[in-house]
Structures are given as C-alpha cells and as structure tokens.
Amino acid sequence: MYHWDTRWQQVKPAWGLVCLDAAIPKCAAMFVHLRRWSRTGYNMRMPKSPRYTAAHASAGLDHKFPEIETWPNQFPGYEIVIDDPEFTSVCPKTGLPDFGKIEIRYVPDRLCLELKSLKEYLQSYRNLGIFQENIVNQVLQDVVRCSKPVWAEVKGDFRPRGGISTVVIARWPRPKKAGGWES
C-alpha cells in the first residue's frame, strides 16, 4: 500500500499522495475514507441514465440524402460490384469519425446505378452522425428503391475504434422469418 520514494525520501501511498513518516496513520485513514466514499459516494447514489437512447439509435435516418440516379440496363444476368474504400461518417454518440469500406453488390434488372450520383450519395454521410449498422441498411434501402435489382447486398467493413472493428452485411430481398420483418 505504501512505497519508499527515494527522490523525496518520503513514504508515499500507492495512490500518489505524499506522506511524511509521522503522518502514515493519517494518510491511511484518508485512504480508507476515500475508498469508502468511492463505493458509496456521489456517483453511486445518482440514478443511471441509459448510455444509448432511441435518439442515438435513429440518428441520421431522417436525413435528406441526395437522389441516386439510374440508367437503363442493356444486358440481363450479370453482377455489378461497386467499392468505396474511403467511406467516412461520424458516430452519433461520441462525435468521432468512422472510417470504412462500403461494397455494393447487385444484379440489375432494368436499371443500373449511375456512379457519380452514387459517389455524391455516399459522400453525404461524411459529416452525418449515424451508427454503422444503420449506414449499411440505409444504403441498401436506397439502392433497392432506386434501381429495383434482382438482388442486392451492401457490406460495410469499418476500421477498428477502441480495438474493435465491425463488418455489417445487409441483403435484399430480406429473408422472411416467422415473426420477423421484411422490407
């Protein structure tokens, strides 16, 4: 609990306060008081508010995104893969930037996505506070709404923050579940 500080020739408690030799019992009493206060103190008596609210969960979903333009498909039965390796957005809780790679895969039916408008659409997320899971599902929803593909998949591979990376994959048509949902 105490250690000898050779620089100051004093006994120091482990928590960093300076104690002189004669004051060791006094510091020990202070340590017990601080330890007791930290367990039953101010923070322990306050009711805890939820860390994430419904406002956090739905942040960014009501944003007015630019329209994704399309052009008429000329050939049936092929797959298109579009990759945005420098995708950025903002965490709605912390305000810190999120970096990732967005990959859109789809088989066009009658319409194909126009790439310049898709680029502008994806760049509209740059300063938007929105969760990574919501990004992937929103992009899928907008791609399906604009191009009406045979099938589509959006994959978001987000860089680590706090040591954890996230990969989110959303597919259309959504699988039907017994009590689930389909969009």
Tab-separated table of C-alpha atoms in Angstrom:
chain	number	residue	atom	x	y	z
A	1	MET	CA	0.000	0.000	0.000
A	2	TYR	CA	2.996	2.311	0.623
A	3	HIS	CA	6.318	2.602	-1.152
A	4	TRP	CA	9.561	4.471	-0.410
A	5	ASP	CA	10.132	7.396	-2.767
A	6	THR	CA	13.926	7.712	-2.984
A	7	ARG	CA	13.780	11.082	-4.727
A	8	TRP	CA	11.901	12.825	-1.901
A	9	GLN	CA	12.988	10.453	0.899
A	10	GLN	CA	9.365	10.002	1.916
A	11	VAL	CA	6.854	7.240	2.220
A	12	LYS	CA	4.173	7.534	-0.470
A	13	PRO	CA	0.887	5.698	-0.549
A	14	ALA	CA	0.190	3.711	-3.716
A	15	TRP	CA	-2.379	6.275	-4.900
A	16	GLY	CA	0.220	9.047	-5.198
A	17	LEU	CA	-0.370	11.406	-2.240
A	18	VAL	CA	2.783	12.383	-0.328
A	19	CYS	CA	3.002	11.294	3.328
A	20	LEU	CA	5.729	12.093	5.784
A	21	ASP	CA	6.890	9.346	8.148
A	22	ALA	CA	4.906	10.738	11.075
A	23	ALA	CA	1.722	11.097	9.024
A	24	ILE	CA	1.385	7.495	7.787
A	25	PRO	CA	-1.607	6.712	10.051
A	26	LYS	CA	-3.280	9.950	8.917
A	27	CYS	CA	-2.815	9.052	5.223
A	28	ALA	CA	-4.044	5.522	5.860
A	29	ALA	CA	-7.197	6.937	7.435
A	30	MET	CA	-7.655	9.259	4.465
A	31	PHE	CA	-7.212	6.329	2.083
A	32	VAL	CA	-9.892	4.313	3.886
A	33	HIS	CA	-12.230	7.338	3.758
A	34	LEU	CA	-11.628	7.884	0.016
A	35	ARG	CA	-12.084	4.204	-0.708
A	36	ARG	CA	-15.360	4.098	1.242
A	37	TRP	CA	-16.593	7.293	-0.496
A	38	SER	CA	-15.811	5.924	-3.956
A	39	ARG	CA	-18.052	2.900	-3.303
A	40	THR	CA	-20.953	4.802	-1.762
A	41	GLY	CA	-20.238	8.301	-2.982
A	42	TYR	CA	-21.887	10.755	-5.306
A	43	ASN	CA	-21.842	8.644	-8.467
A	44	MET	CA	-23.261	5.578	-6.770
A	45	ARG	CA	-26.343	7.436	-5.489
A	46	MET	CA	-27.276	9.057	-8.812
A	47	PRO	CA	-29.794	7.195	-10.957
A	48	LYS	CA	-28.077	5.927	-14.075
A	49	SER	CA	-29.322	7.245	-17.371
A	50	PRO	CA	-29.229	4.961	-20.397
A	51	ARG	CA	-25.966	5.165	-22.319
A	52	TYR	CA	-27.729	4.927	-25.667
A	53	THR	CA	-31.162	6.355	-26.278
A	54	ALA	CA	-33.725	5.955	-29.049
A	55	ALA	CA	-32.457	9.274	-30.433
A	56	HIS	CA	-28.960	7.775	-30.769
A	57	ALA	CA	-30.349	4.642	-32.436
A	58	SER	CA	-32.305	6.555	-35.065
A	59	ALA	CA	-29.781	9.366	-35.594
A	60	GLY	CA	-29.183	10.174	-39.242
A	61	LEU	CA	-32.062	8.103	-40.603
A	62	ASP	CA	-34.243	11.162	-41.187
A	63	HIS	CA	-31.507	12.924	-43.197
A	64	LYS	CA	-32.393	14.093	-46.724
A	65	PHE	CA	-29.946	12.104	-48.870
A	66	PRO	CA	-29.152	13.084	-52.481
A	67	GLU	CA	-31.019	11.095	-55.110
A	68	ILE	CA	-29.163	8.183	-56.736
A	69	GLU	CA	-29.638	8.365	-60.482
A	70	THR	CA	-30.005	5.310	-62.735
A	71	TRP	CA	-29.694	4.437	-66.413
A	72	PRO	CA	-31.375	1.671	-68.467
A	73	ASN	CA	-29.689	-1.731	-68.323
A	74	GLN	CA	-28.863	-3.217	-71.746
A	75	PHE	CA	-27.928	-6.798	-70.778
A	76	PRO	CA	-29.528	-9.336	-68.433
A	77	GLY	CA	-27.946	-11.639	-65.856
A	78	TYR	CA	-24.692	-10.114	-64.639
A	79	GLU	CA	-23.421	-8.839	-61.303
A	80	ILE	CA	-22.078	-5.362	-60.533
A	81	VAL	CA	-19.708	-4.713	-57.611
A	82	ILE	CA	-19.120	-1.111	-56.506
A	83	ASP	CA	-16.458	-0.368	-53.920
A	84	ASP	CA	-15.924	2.801	-51.839
A	85	PRO	CA	-12.670	2.222	-49.893
A	86	GLU	CA	-12.625	5.692	-48.270
A	87	PHE	CA	-16.078	5.888	-46.711
A	88	THR	CA	-16.414	8.168	-43.677
A	89	SER	CA	-19.171	9.085	-41.258
A	90	VAL	CA	-19.489	10.246	-37.638
A	91	CYS	CA	-20.530	8.311	-34.530
A	92	PRO	CA	-23.745	9.915	-33.192
A	93	LYS	CA	-22.804	9.168	-29.578
A	94	THR	CA	-19.180	10.312	-29.432
A	95	GLY	CA	-18.888	12.595	-32.466
A	96	LEU	CA	-15.716	10.752	-33.507
A	97	PRO	CA	-15.153	9.856	-37.171
A	98	ASP	CA	-15.805	6.356	-38.502
A	99	PHE	CA	-13.741	5.103	-41.427
A	100	GLY	CA	-14.600	2.112	-43.538
A	101	LYS	CA	-15.094	0.433	-46.857
A	102	ILE	CA	-18.563	0.127	-48.397
A	103	GLU	CA	-19.122	-2.560	-51.028
A	104	ILE	CA	-22.362	-2.686	-53.022
A	105	ARG	CA	-23.103	-5.865	-54.999
A	106	TYR	CA	-26.213	-6.259	-57.079
A	107	VAL	CA	-27.699	-7.920	-60.158
A	108	PRO	CA	-29.511	-5.223	-62.127
A	109	ASP	CA	-32.953	-5.828	-63.561
A	110	ARG	CA	-33.975	-2.854	-65.735
A	111	LEU	CA	-31.887	-0.095	-64.148
A	112	CYS	CA	-28.203	0.349	-63.218
A	113	LEU	CA	-26.831	2.793	-60.657
A	114	GLU	CA	-25.114	5.875	-62.056
A	115	LEU	CA	-21.712	6.062	-60.340
A	116	LYS	CA	-21.254	9.837	-59.999
A	117	SER	CA	-24.585	10.291	-58.215
A	118	LEU	CA	-23.804	7.222	-56.072
A	119	LYS	CA	-20.467	8.801	-55.110
A	120	GLU	CA	-22.224	12.042	-54.098
A	121	TYR	CA	-24.784	9.996	-52.156
A	122	LEU	CA	-22.064	8.125	-50.229
A	123	GLN	CA	-20.160	11.361	-49.538
A	124	SER	CA	-23.280	12.827	-47.915
A	125	TYR	CA	-22.569	10.527	-44.942
A	126	ARG	CA	-19.210	12.250	-44.287
A	127	ASN	CA	-20.436	14.639	-41.543
A	128	LEU	CA	-23.592	12.745	-40.618
A	129	GLY	CA	-23.947	11.229	-37.139
A	130	ILE	CA	-25.235	7.698	-37.800
A	131	PHE	CA	-24.442	4.216	-36.496
A	132	GLN	CA	-22.508	1.861	-38.776
A	133	GLU	CA	-25.323	-0.699	-38.819
A	134	ASN	CA	-27.792	1.985	-39.889
A	135	ILE	CA	-25.466	3.152	-42.672
A	136	VAL	CA	-25.376	-0.264	-44.315
A	137	ASN	CA	-29.131	-0.794	-44.054
A	138	GLN	CA	-29.923	2.748	-45.271
A	139	VAL	CA	-27.618	2.377	-48.293
A	140	LEU	CA	-29.240	-0.965	-49.136
A	141	GLN	CA	-32.723	0.516	-48.802
A	142	ASP	CA	-31.860	3.450	-51.089
A	143	VAL	CA	-30.111	1.262	-53.695
A	144	VAL	CA	-33.135	-1.068	-53.836
A	145	ARG	CA	-35.590	1.846	-54.007
A	146	CYS	CA	-33.728	3.472	-56.915
A	147	SER	CA	-32.663	0.512	-59.059
A	148	LYS	CA	-35.097	-2.310	-58.130
A	149	PRO	CA	-32.438	-5.016	-58.635
A	150	VAL	CA	-32.922	-8.780	-58.839
A	151	TRP	CA	-30.947	-8.977	-55.587
A	152	ALA	CA	-28.552	-6.687	-53.734
A	153	GLU	CA	-26.025	-6.815	-50.914
A	154	VAL	CA	-24.278	-3.981	-49.080
A	155	LYS	CA	-21.252	-4.731	-46.929
A	156	GLY	CA	-19.678	-2.199	-44.558
A	157	ASP	CA	-16.204	-3.075	-43.278
A	158	PHE	CA	-15.402	-0.422	-40.658
A	159	ARG	CA	-11.927	0.243	-39.235
A	160	PRO	CA	-11.214	-0.507	-35.575
A	161	ARG	CA	-12.119	2.046	-32.928
A	162	GLY	CA	-11.240	1.172	-29.390
A	163	GLY	CA	-9.754	-2.089	-30.662
A	164	ILE	CA	-12.992	-3.392	-32.220
A	165	SER	CA	-13.744	-3.458	-35.930
A	166	THR	CA	-17.209	-4.010	-37.370
A	167	VAL	CA	-18.414	-5.770	-40.518
A	168	VAL	CA	-22.103	-5.285	-41.336
A	169	ILE	CA	-23.774	-7.104	-44.235
A	170	ALA	CA	-27.354	-6.438	-45.367
A	171	ARG	CA	-29.092	-8.335	-48.194
A	172	TRP	CA	-32.182	-7.831	-50.307
A	173	PRO	CA	-34.630	-9.464	-50.606
A	174	ARG	CA	-34.695	-9.811	-46.848
A	175	PRO	CA	-35.171	-13.357	-45.563
A	176	LYS	CA	-38.675	-13.996	-44.268
A	177	LYS	CA	-38.878	-15.088	-40.648
A	178	ALA	CA	-41.756	-16.425	-38.607
A	179	GLY	CA	-42.227	-13.295	-36.500
A	180	GLY	CA	-39.665	-11.089	-38.187
A	181	TRP	CA	-39.795	-8.326	-40.705
A	182	GLU	CA	-39.075	-7.834	-44.343
A	183	SER	CA	-38.648	-4.564	-46.196
